Amino acid sequence: QAQLVESGGGSVQVGGSLRLSCAASRLTFSLYCMGWYRQAPGKEREFVAAIDRFGTNTYYADSVKGRATISRNNARNTVYLQMNSLKPEDTAVYYCAAEYGSTWRWDAEVDFWGQGTQVTVSS
């Protein structure tokens, strides 16, 4: 079955940067839109960013607009999330998600989830 493995998380000071990666295997990567979600302690999982199959369209939560960039490399079966100017509010477990389709659909269910990578931003 499909597998998504996140990496790149860690502890960063306020204002720092991180680049998260999600490597996909056992699926045809180019057939899936990819997204990033996060879940902070005591909070529900929330949407962060998404990208369509070919990287032509991207979507961001208001909380990260201007600070986050999602990208993908279909030749490497990998999606990335570059985050700059990190804030304590960015502290969460970040999850990679795959959604089958040509474009991101808000009413579609995520087909596959990664197990998450921890991001901690200290002040």
PDB file of C-alpha atoms in Angstrom:
ATOM      1  CA  GLN A   1       0.000   0.000   0.000  1.00  0.00           C
ATOM      2  CA  ALA A   2       0.971   3.641  -0.336  1.00  0.00           C
ATOM      3  CA  GLN A   3       3.422   5.112   2.122  1.00  0.00           C
ATOM      4  CA  LEU A   4       4.194   8.730   3.004  1.00  0.00           C
ATOM      5  CA  VAL A   5       7.209   9.506   5.167  1.00  0.00           C
ATOM      6  CA  GLU A   6       7.808  13.001   6.514  1.00  0.00           C
ATOM      7  CA  SER A   7      11.172  14.376   7.548  1.00  0.00           C
ATOM      8  CA  GLY A   8      12.843  17.687   8.298  1.00  0.00           C
ATOM      9  CA  GLY A   9      11.098  18.567  11.521  1.00  0.00           C
ATOM     10  CA  GLY A  10      12.919  19.697  14.608  1.00  0.00           C
ATOM     11  CA  SER A  11      13.360  22.484  17.130  1.00  0.00           C
ATOM     12  CA  VAL A  12      13.858  26.006  15.833  1.00  0.00           C
ATOM     13  CA  GLN A  13      13.944  29.427  17.421  1.00  0.00           C
ATOM     14  CA  VAL A  14      11.424  32.112  16.587  1.00  0.00           C
ATOM     15  CA  GLY A  15      12.184  33.608  13.200  1.00  0.00           C
ATOM     16  CA  GLY A  16      13.989  30.540  11.968  1.00  0.00           C
ATOM     17  CA  SER A  17      13.236  28.327   8.999  1.00  0.00           C
ATOM     18  CA  LEU A  18      12.564  24.689   8.278  1.00  0.00           C
ATOM     19  CA  ARG A  19      12.090  22.654   5.156  1.00  0.00           C
ATOM     20  CA  LEU A  20       9.843  19.656   5.575  1.00  0.00           C
ATOM     21  CA  SER A  21       9.913  16.804   3.103  1.00  0.00           C
ATOM     22  CA  CYS A  22       7.455  14.034   2.373  1.00  0.00           C
ATOM     23  CA  ALA A  23       8.633  11.064   0.359  1.00  0.00           C
ATOM     24  CA  ALA A  24       5.934   8.939  -1.243  1.00  0.00           C
ATOM     25  CA  SER A  25       6.218   5.350  -2.349  1.00  0.00           C
ATOM     26  CA  ARG A  26       4.012   2.570  -3.664  1.00  0.00           C
ATOM     27  CA  LEU A  27       1.697   4.990  -5.436  1.00  0.00           C
ATOM     28  CA  THR A  28       1.693   6.887  -8.708  1.00  0.00           C
ATOM     29  CA  PHE A  29       2.744  10.183  -7.205  1.00  0.00           C
ATOM     30  CA  SER A  30       1.820  12.363 -10.189  1.00  0.00           C
ATOM     31  CA  LEU A  31      -1.843  11.300  -9.933  1.00  0.00           C
ATOM     32  CA  TYR A  32      -2.246  12.838  -6.477  1.00  0.00           C
ATOM     33  CA  CYS A  33      -2.613  16.311  -5.148  1.00  0.00           C
ATOM     34  CA  MET A  34      -0.505  16.725  -2.033  1.00  0.00           C
ATOM     35  CA  GLY A  35      -1.163  18.631   1.123  1.00  0.00           C
ATOM     36  CA  TRP A  36       0.245  19.494   4.506  1.00  0.00           C
ATOM     37  CA  TYR A  37      -1.764  19.568   7.716  1.00  0.00           C
ATOM     38  CA  ARG A  38      -0.730  20.178  11.276  1.00  0.00           C
ATOM     39  CA  GLN A  39      -2.047  19.440  14.723  1.00  0.00           C
ATOM     40  CA  ALA A  40      -1.018  21.307  17.841  1.00  0.00           C
ATOM     41  CA  PRO A  41      -1.567  19.955  21.360  1.00  0.00           C
ATOM     42  CA  GLY A  42      -5.211  20.229  22.324  1.00  0.00           C
ATOM     43  CA  LYS A  43      -6.196  21.418  18.857  1.00  0.00           C
ATOM     44  CA  GLU A  44      -7.880  19.840  15.872  1.00  0.00           C
ATOM     45  CA  ARG A  45      -5.893  19.000  12.800  1.00  0.00           C
ATOM     46  CA  GLU A  46      -5.827  21.987  10.460  1.00  0.00           C
ATOM     47  CA  PHE A  47      -4.991  22.583   6.843  1.00  0.00           C
ATOM     48  CA  VAL A  48      -1.677  24.271   6.065  1.00  0.00           C
ATOM     49  CA  ALA A  49      -0.997  24.054   2.330  1.00  0.00           C
ATOM     50  CA  ALA A  50      -1.778  22.052  -0.787  1.00  0.00           C
ATOM     51  CA  ILE A  51      -0.507  21.664  -4.324  1.00  0.00           C
ATOM     52  CA  ASP A  52      -2.048  20.107  -7.400  1.00  0.00           C
ATOM     53  CA  ARG A  53      -0.617  17.228  -9.405  1.00  0.00           C
ATOM     54  CA  PHE A  54       1.800  19.287 -11.473  1.00  0.00           C
ATOM     55  CA  GLY A  55       2.535  22.100  -9.083  1.00  0.00           C
ATOM     56  CA  THR A  56       0.674  24.741 -11.075  1.00  0.00           C
ATOM     57  CA  ASN A  57      -1.731  25.698  -8.289  1.00  0.00           C
ATOM     58  CA  THR A  58      -1.033  26.112  -4.614  1.00  0.00           C
ATOM     59  CA  TYR A  59      -3.207  26.898  -1.616  1.00  0.00           C
ATOM     60  CA  TYR A  60      -2.308  28.180   1.826  1.00  0.00           C
ATOM     61  CA  ALA A  61      -3.982  28.721   5.128  1.00  0.00           C
ATOM     62  CA  ASP A  62      -4.170  32.361   6.150  1.00  0.00           C
ATOM     63  CA  SER A  63      -1.992  31.599   9.150  1.00  0.00           C
ATOM     64  CA  VAL A  64       1.017  30.748   6.971  1.00  0.00           C
ATOM     65  CA  LYS A  65       0.521  32.903   3.878  1.00  0.00           C
ATOM     66  CA  GLY A  66       3.694  34.769   3.048  1.00  0.00           C
ATOM     67  CA  ARG A  67       5.784  32.471   5.216  1.00  0.00           C
ATOM     68  CA  ALA A  68       5.238  29.049   3.672  1.00  0.00           C
ATOM     69  CA  THR A  69       5.925  27.634   0.235  1.00  0.00           C
ATOM     70  CA  ILE A  70       4.753  24.231  -0.905  1.00  0.00           C
ATOM     71  CA  SER A  71       6.436  22.560  -3.861  1.00  0.00           C
ATOM     72  CA  ARG A  72       6.828  19.120  -5.365  1.00  0.00           C
ATOM     73  CA  ASN A  73       9.270  17.144  -7.426  1.00  0.00           C
ATOM     74  CA  ASN A  74       7.393  14.399  -9.224  1.00  0.00           C
ATOM     75  CA  ALA A  75      10.612  12.824 -10.462  1.00  0.00           C
ATOM     76  CA  ARG A  76      11.617  12.286  -6.834  1.00  0.00           C
ATOM     77  CA  ASN A  77       8.112  11.495  -5.551  1.00  0.00           C
ATOM     78  CA  THR A  78       8.552  14.191  -2.952  1.00  0.00           C
ATOM     79  CA  VAL A  79       6.574  17.184  -1.731  1.00  0.00           C
ATOM     80  CA  TYR A  80       8.147  19.959   0.344  1.00  0.00           C
ATOM     81  CA  LEU A  81       7.014  22.626   2.739  1.00  0.00           C
ATOM     82  CA  GLN A  82       9.408  25.509   3.239  1.00  0.00           C
ATOM     83  CA  MET A  83       8.527  27.577   6.289  1.00  0.00           C
ATOM     84  CA  ASN A  84      10.187  30.852   7.180  1.00  0.00           C
ATOM     85  CA  SER A  85       9.755  33.378   9.961  1.00  0.00           C
ATOM     86  CA  LEU A  86       8.533  30.650  12.245  1.00  0.00           C
ATOM     87  CA  LYS A  87       6.353  31.531  15.198  1.00  0.00           C
ATOM     88  CA  PRO A  88       5.541  29.639  18.397  1.00  0.00           C
ATOM     89  CA  GLU A  89       2.045  29.126  16.973  1.00  0.00           C
ATOM     90  CA  ASP A  90       3.602  26.970  14.259  1.00  0.00           C
ATOM     91  CA  THR A  91       4.510  24.344  16.840  1.00  0.00           C
ATOM     92  CA  ALA A  92       2.670  21.172  15.867  1.00  0.00           C
ATOM     93  CA  VAL A  93       2.983  17.762  14.338  1.00  0.00           C
ATOM     94  CA  TYR A  94       2.976  18.211  10.579  1.00  0.00           C
ATOM     95  CA  TYR A  95       1.338  15.573   8.408  1.00  0.00           C
ATOM     96  CA  CYS A  96       1.698  14.903   4.728  1.00  0.00           C
ATOM     97  CA  ALA A  97      -1.460  13.960   2.824  1.00  0.00           C
ATOM     98  CA  ALA A  98      -2.208  12.565  -0.628  1.00  0.00           C
ATOM     99  CA  GLU A  99      -5.501  13.161  -2.419  1.00  0.00           C
ATOM    100  CA  TYR A 100      -6.258  11.490  -5.719  1.00  0.00           C
ATOM    101  CA  GLY A 101      -7.327  13.894  -8.455  1.00  0.00           C
ATOM    102  CA  SER A 102      -6.205  16.492 -10.948  1.00  0.00           C
ATOM    103  CA  THR A 103      -6.840  19.428  -8.627  1.00  0.00           C
ATOM    104  CA  TRP A 104      -7.213  19.936  -4.914  1.00  0.00           C
ATOM    105  CA  ARG A 105     -10.798  19.398  -3.761  1.00  0.00           C
ATOM    106  CA  TRP A 106     -11.996  20.708  -0.440  1.00  0.00           C
ATOM    107  CA  ASP A 107     -14.856  18.209  -0.394  1.00  0.00           C
ATOM    108  CA  ALA A 108     -12.665  15.199  -1.102  1.00  0.00           C
ATOM    109  CA  GLU A 109     -11.270  12.895   1.524  1.00  0.00           C
ATOM    110  CA  VAL A 110      -7.566  12.375   1.980  1.00  0.00           C
ATOM    111  CA  ASP A 111      -6.538   9.015   0.601  1.00  0.00           C
ATOM    112  CA  PHE A 112      -3.251   8.569   2.453  1.00  0.00           C
ATOM    113  CA  TRP A 113      -1.630  10.125   5.502  1.00  0.00           C
ATOM    114  CA  GLY A 114       1.918  10.194   6.722  1.00  0.00           C
ATOM    115  CA  GLN A 115       2.745   9.588  10.371  1.00  0.00           C
ATOM    116  CA  GLY A 116       3.879  13.133  11.013  1.00  0.00           C
ATOM    117  CA  THR A 117       6.996  15.066  11.945  1.00  0.00           C
ATOM    118  CA  GLN A 118       7.306  17.318  14.978  1.00  0.00           C
ATOM    119  CA  VAL A 119       8.031  21.020  14.584  1.00  0.00           C
ATOM    120  CA  THR A 120       8.791  22.981  17.733  1.00  0.00           C
ATOM    121  CA  VAL A 121       9.334  26.735  17.658  1.00  0.00           C
ATOM    122  CA  SER A 122      10.724  28.236  20.837  1.00  0.00           C
ATOM    123  CA  SER A 123      10.721  31.888  21.820  1.00  0.00           C
TER     124      SER A 123
END
